[in-house]
């Protein structure tokens, strides 16, 4: 062999050496744990398509949030399943809506956890769309079911109700044009200029959301979400959505889903100077759980590889249903 010998394997000889040169780590501080909150007490209803996840009554959500804190997971992201749904998603912005009540309890009884609230109408509307429906029959017939500008006002009301209840950060996910500007304006005008917005900026119309829609009881009752969520083939458009959201006042931008969109995460990370979040969504979680349950894959190894990959792609923050397990595994490897 000629001198110098080229041997990349020198740096892989043992665990200590590998640890020394490791480029990417998933820290427990980077994780956000989603929770589904429903009415009732003392209730945990298993979500069959998302093994290990539950619809939780508020008292149970408080327990989960406390556990997150004890494991070092800094934040929870709340989704609500209201008692009643209607055409305008009223529970999303009612002072005693399910999320507003959950936020108050969690802030009081699980101090220290950052409470992030999803801002959308799909869990609250009886038709399951993310905004109010168009009055124009022609738009409806063409598949463009949702009235953008009429929805903006309701999203801003929902964000304000959440923040008044104590939410630490709002996360608009309805993919309406101008939603960040509208929410920022209302929060600023109500004395909440210090509350940040994490925008679901590049949110693709994805089949990976299917288990979530069972979990949140929010599938659209007709049509689909392709007239507002993005076409999965589009990278340039994702960049446009991200720039618009930052211009409108987003403090953190998000790419969602994560695994089929690593190029989008990377491009966003390299192009902006705000934190980037990636959402490891319900279908991505369900695939790993199903393969693990079938004995096809090792769950711990796969989850570590998946979450490390999302960080390596460029995400600073990872929203994942694996958060509690991951926190435990990170703690194990640290000792
Ligand atoms: C909706 C919302 C969805 C998710 C997060 N916020 C569902 C959708 O757009 O249909 C999906 C999250 C997941 O799949 O884990 N407002």
mmCIF file with all atom_site columns, C-alpha atoms and ligand atoms in Angstrom, residues 34 36 50 77 79 118-123 128 130 171-175 200 203-213 216 218-220 225 228-229 254 256-257 279-285 319 321, ligand 1:
data_model
loop_
_atom_site.group_PDB
_atom_site.id
_atom_site.type_symbol
_atom_site.label_atom_id
_atom_site.label_alt_id
_atom_site.label_comp_id
_atom_site.label_asym_id
_atom_site.label_entity_id
_atom_site.label_seq_id
_atom_site.pdbx_PDB_ins_code
_atom_site.Cartn_x
_atom_site.Cartn_y
_atom_site.Cartn_z
_atom_site.occupancy
_atom_site.B_iso_or_equiv
_atom_site.pdbx_formal_charge
_atom_site.auth_seq_id
_atom_site.auth_comp_id
_atom_site.auth_asym_id
_atom_site.auth_atom_id
_atom_site.pdbx_PDB_model_num
ATOM   1  C CA  . UNK A 1 34  ? -47.561 15.663 20.343 1.00 0.00 ? 34  UNK A CA  1
ATOM   2  C CA  . UNK A 1 36  ? -54.245 14.372 21.695 1.00 0.00 ? 36  UNK A CA  1
ATOM   3  C CA  . UNK A 1 50  ? -50.748 4.518  16.362 1.00 0.00 ? 50  UNK A CA  1
ATOM   4  C CA  . UNK A 1 77  ? -47.737 20.025 20.991 1.00 0.00 ? 77  UNK A CA  1
ATOM   5  C CA  . UNK A 1 79  ? -54.276 18.733 19.435 1.00 0.00 ? 79  UNK A CA  1
ATOM   6  C CA  . UNK A 1 118 ? -51.715 23.573 16.865 1.00 0.00 ? 118 UNK A CA  1
ATOM   7  C CA  . UNK A 1 119 ? -53.905 26.194 15.195 1.00 0.00 ? 119 UNK A CA  1
ATOM   8  C CA  . UNK A 1 120 ? -56.284 24.653 12.683 1.00 0.00 ? 120 UNK A CA  1
ATOM   9  C CA  . UNK A 1 121 ? -59.992 24.028 12.300 1.00 0.00 ? 121 UNK A CA  1
ATOM   10 C CA  . UNK A 1 122 ? -60.079 20.464 10.940 1.00 0.00 ? 122 UNK A CA  1
ATOM   11 C CA  . UNK A 1 123 ? -60.485 18.820 14.338 1.00 0.00 ? 123 UNK A CA  1
ATOM   12 C CA  . UNK A 1 128 ? -63.378 18.031 8.576  1.00 0.00 ? 128 UNK A CA  1
ATOM   13 C CA  . UNK A 1 130 ? -59.133 23.060 7.831  1.00 0.00 ? 130 UNK A CA  1
ATOM   14 C CA  . UNK A 1 171 ? -48.353 26.518 15.428 1.00 0.00 ? 171 UNK A CA  1
ATOM   15 C CA  . UNK A 1 172 ? -50.693 27.360 12.540 1.00 0.00 ? 172 UNK A CA  1
ATOM   16 C CA  . UNK A 1 173 ? -51.198 24.301 10.324 1.00 0.00 ? 173 UNK A CA  1
ATOM   17 C CA  . UNK A 1 174 ? -54.211 25.121 8.143  1.00 0.00 ? 174 UNK A CA  1
ATOM   18 C CA  . UNK A 1 175 ? -52.134 26.181 5.103  1.00 0.00 ? 175 UNK A CA  1
ATOM   19 C CA  . UNK A 1 200 ? -46.242 24.755 9.376  1.00 0.00 ? 200 UNK A CA  1
ATOM   20 C CA  . UNK A 1 203 ? -46.870 21.254 4.738  1.00 0.00 ? 203 UNK A CA  1
ATOM   21 C CA  . UNK A 1 204 ? -47.487 18.720 2.011  1.00 0.00 ? 204 UNK A CA  1
ATOM   22 C CA  . UNK A 1 205 ? -50.761 16.961 1.197  1.00 0.00 ? 205 UNK A CA  1
ATOM   23 C CA  . UNK A 1 206 ? -49.621 13.565 2.422  1.00 0.00 ? 206 UNK A CA  1
ATOM   24 C CA  . UNK A 1 207 ? -50.951 10.054 2.808  1.00 0.00 ? 207 UNK A CA  1
ATOM   25 C CA  . UNK A 1 208 ? -48.740 9.830  5.869  1.00 0.00 ? 208 UNK A CA  1
ATOM   26 C CA  . UNK A 1 209 ? -51.356 11.787 7.889  1.00 0.00 ? 209 UNK A CA  1
ATOM   27 C CA  . UNK A 1 210 ? -53.927 9.006  7.789  1.00 0.00 ? 210 UNK A CA  1
ATOM   28 C CA  . UNK A 1 211 ? -53.383 7.669  11.339 1.00 0.00 ? 211 UNK A CA  1
ATOM   29 C CA  . UNK A 1 212 ? -53.504 11.227 12.715 1.00 0.00 ? 212 UNK A CA  1
ATOM   30 C CA  . UNK A 1 213 ? -56.928 11.718 11.198 1.00 0.00 ? 213 UNK A CA  1
ATOM   31 C CA  . UNK A 1 216 ? -57.923 13.471 15.930 1.00 0.00 ? 216 UNK A CA  1
ATOM   32 C CA  . UNK A 1 218 ? -60.598 14.812 11.614 1.00 0.00 ? 218 UNK A CA  1
ATOM   33 C CA  . UNK A 1 219 ? -60.798 13.224 8.146  1.00 0.00 ? 219 UNK A CA  1
ATOM   34 C CA  . UNK A 1 220 ? -62.423 15.509 5.547  1.00 0.00 ? 220 UNK A CA  1
ATOM   35 C CA  . UNK A 1 225 ? -56.918 18.826 1.252  1.00 0.00 ? 225 UNK A CA  1
ATOM   36 C CA  . UNK A 1 228 ? -54.595 24.095 0.392  1.00 0.00 ? 228 UNK A CA  1
ATOM   37 C CA  . UNK A 1 229 ? -51.828 21.642 1.353  1.00 0.00 ? 229 UNK A CA  1
ATOM   38 C CA  . UNK A 1 254 ? -41.585 23.683 9.747  1.00 0.00 ? 254 UNK A CA  1
ATOM   39 C CA  . UNK A 1 256 ? -43.928 18.246 7.262  1.00 0.00 ? 256 UNK A CA  1
ATOM   40 C CA  . UNK A 1 257 ? -43.829 15.263 6.826  1.00 0.00 ? 257 UNK A CA  1
ATOM   41 C CA  . UNK A 1 279 ? -42.605 16.792 11.871 1.00 0.00 ? 279 UNK A CA  1
ATOM   42 C CA  . UNK A 1 280 ? -42.054 13.026 11.961 1.00 0.00 ? 280 UNK A CA  1
ATOM   43 C CA  . UNK A 1 281 ? -45.742 12.403 11.307 1.00 0.00 ? 281 UNK A CA  1
ATOM   44 C CA  . UNK A 1 282 ? -48.247 9.755  12.334 1.00 0.00 ? 282 UNK A CA  1
ATOM   45 C CA  . UNK A 1 283 ? -47.833 7.506  9.274  1.00 0.00 ? 283 UNK A CA  1
ATOM   46 C CA  . UNK A 1 284 ? -44.060 7.540  9.638  1.00 0.00 ? 284 UNK A CA  1
ATOM   47 C CA  . UNK A 1 285 ? -44.485 6.522  13.280 1.00 0.00 ? 285 UNK A CA  1
ATOM   48 C CA  . UNK A 1 319 ? -41.669 16.742 16.519 1.00 0.00 ? 319 UNK A CA  1
ATOM   49 C CA  . UNK A 1 321 ? -44.503 10.501 18.729 1.00 0.00 ? 321 UNK A CA  1
HETATM 50 C C1  . LIG B 2 .   ? -53.963 19.553 10.998 1.00 0.00 ? 1   LIG B C1  1
HETATM 51 C C2  . LIG B 2 .   ? -52.861 18.720 11.224 1.00 0.00 ? 1   LIG B C2  1
HETATM 52 C C3  . LIG B 2 .   ? -52.649 17.468 10.669 1.00 0.00 ? 1   LIG B C3  1
HETATM 53 C C4  . LIG B 2 .   ? -51.446 16.997 11.224 1.00 0.00 ? 1   LIG B C4  1
HETATM 54 C C5  . LIG B 2 .   ? -50.941 17.984 12.068 1.00 0.00 ? 1   LIG B C5  1
HETATM 55 N N1  . LIG B 2 .   ? -51.829 19.064 12.051 1.00 0.00 ? 1   LIG B N1  1
HETATM 56 C C6  . LIG B 2 .   ? -53.500 16.670 9.781  1.00 0.00 ? 1   LIG B C6  1
HETATM 57 C C7  . LIG B 2 .   ? -53.852 17.035 8.445  1.00 0.00 ? 1   LIG B C7  1
HETATM 58 O O1  . LIG B 2 .   ? -53.400 18.057 7.906  1.00 0.00 ? 1   LIG B O1  1
HETATM 59 O O2  . LIG B 2 .   ? -54.665 16.309 7.884  1.00 0.00 ? 1   LIG B O2  1
HETATM 60 C C8  . LIG B 2 .   ? -50.835 15.678 10.917 1.00 0.00 ? 1   LIG B C8  1
HETATM 61 C C9  . LIG B 2 .   ? -49.879 15.151 11.917 1.00 0.00 ? 1   LIG B C9  1
HETATM 62 C C10 . LIG B 2 .   ? -49.540 13.716 11.777 1.00 0.00 ? 1   LIG B C10 1
HETATM 63 O O3  . LIG B 2 .   ? -49.902 13.036 10.807 1.00 0.00 ? 1   LIG B O3  1
HETATM 64 O O4  . LIG B 2 .   ? -48.866 13.217 12.693 1.00 0.00 ? 1   LIG B O4  1
HETATM 65 N N2  . LIG B 2 .   ? -54.422 20.406 11.078 1.00 0.00 ? 1   LIG B N2  1
#
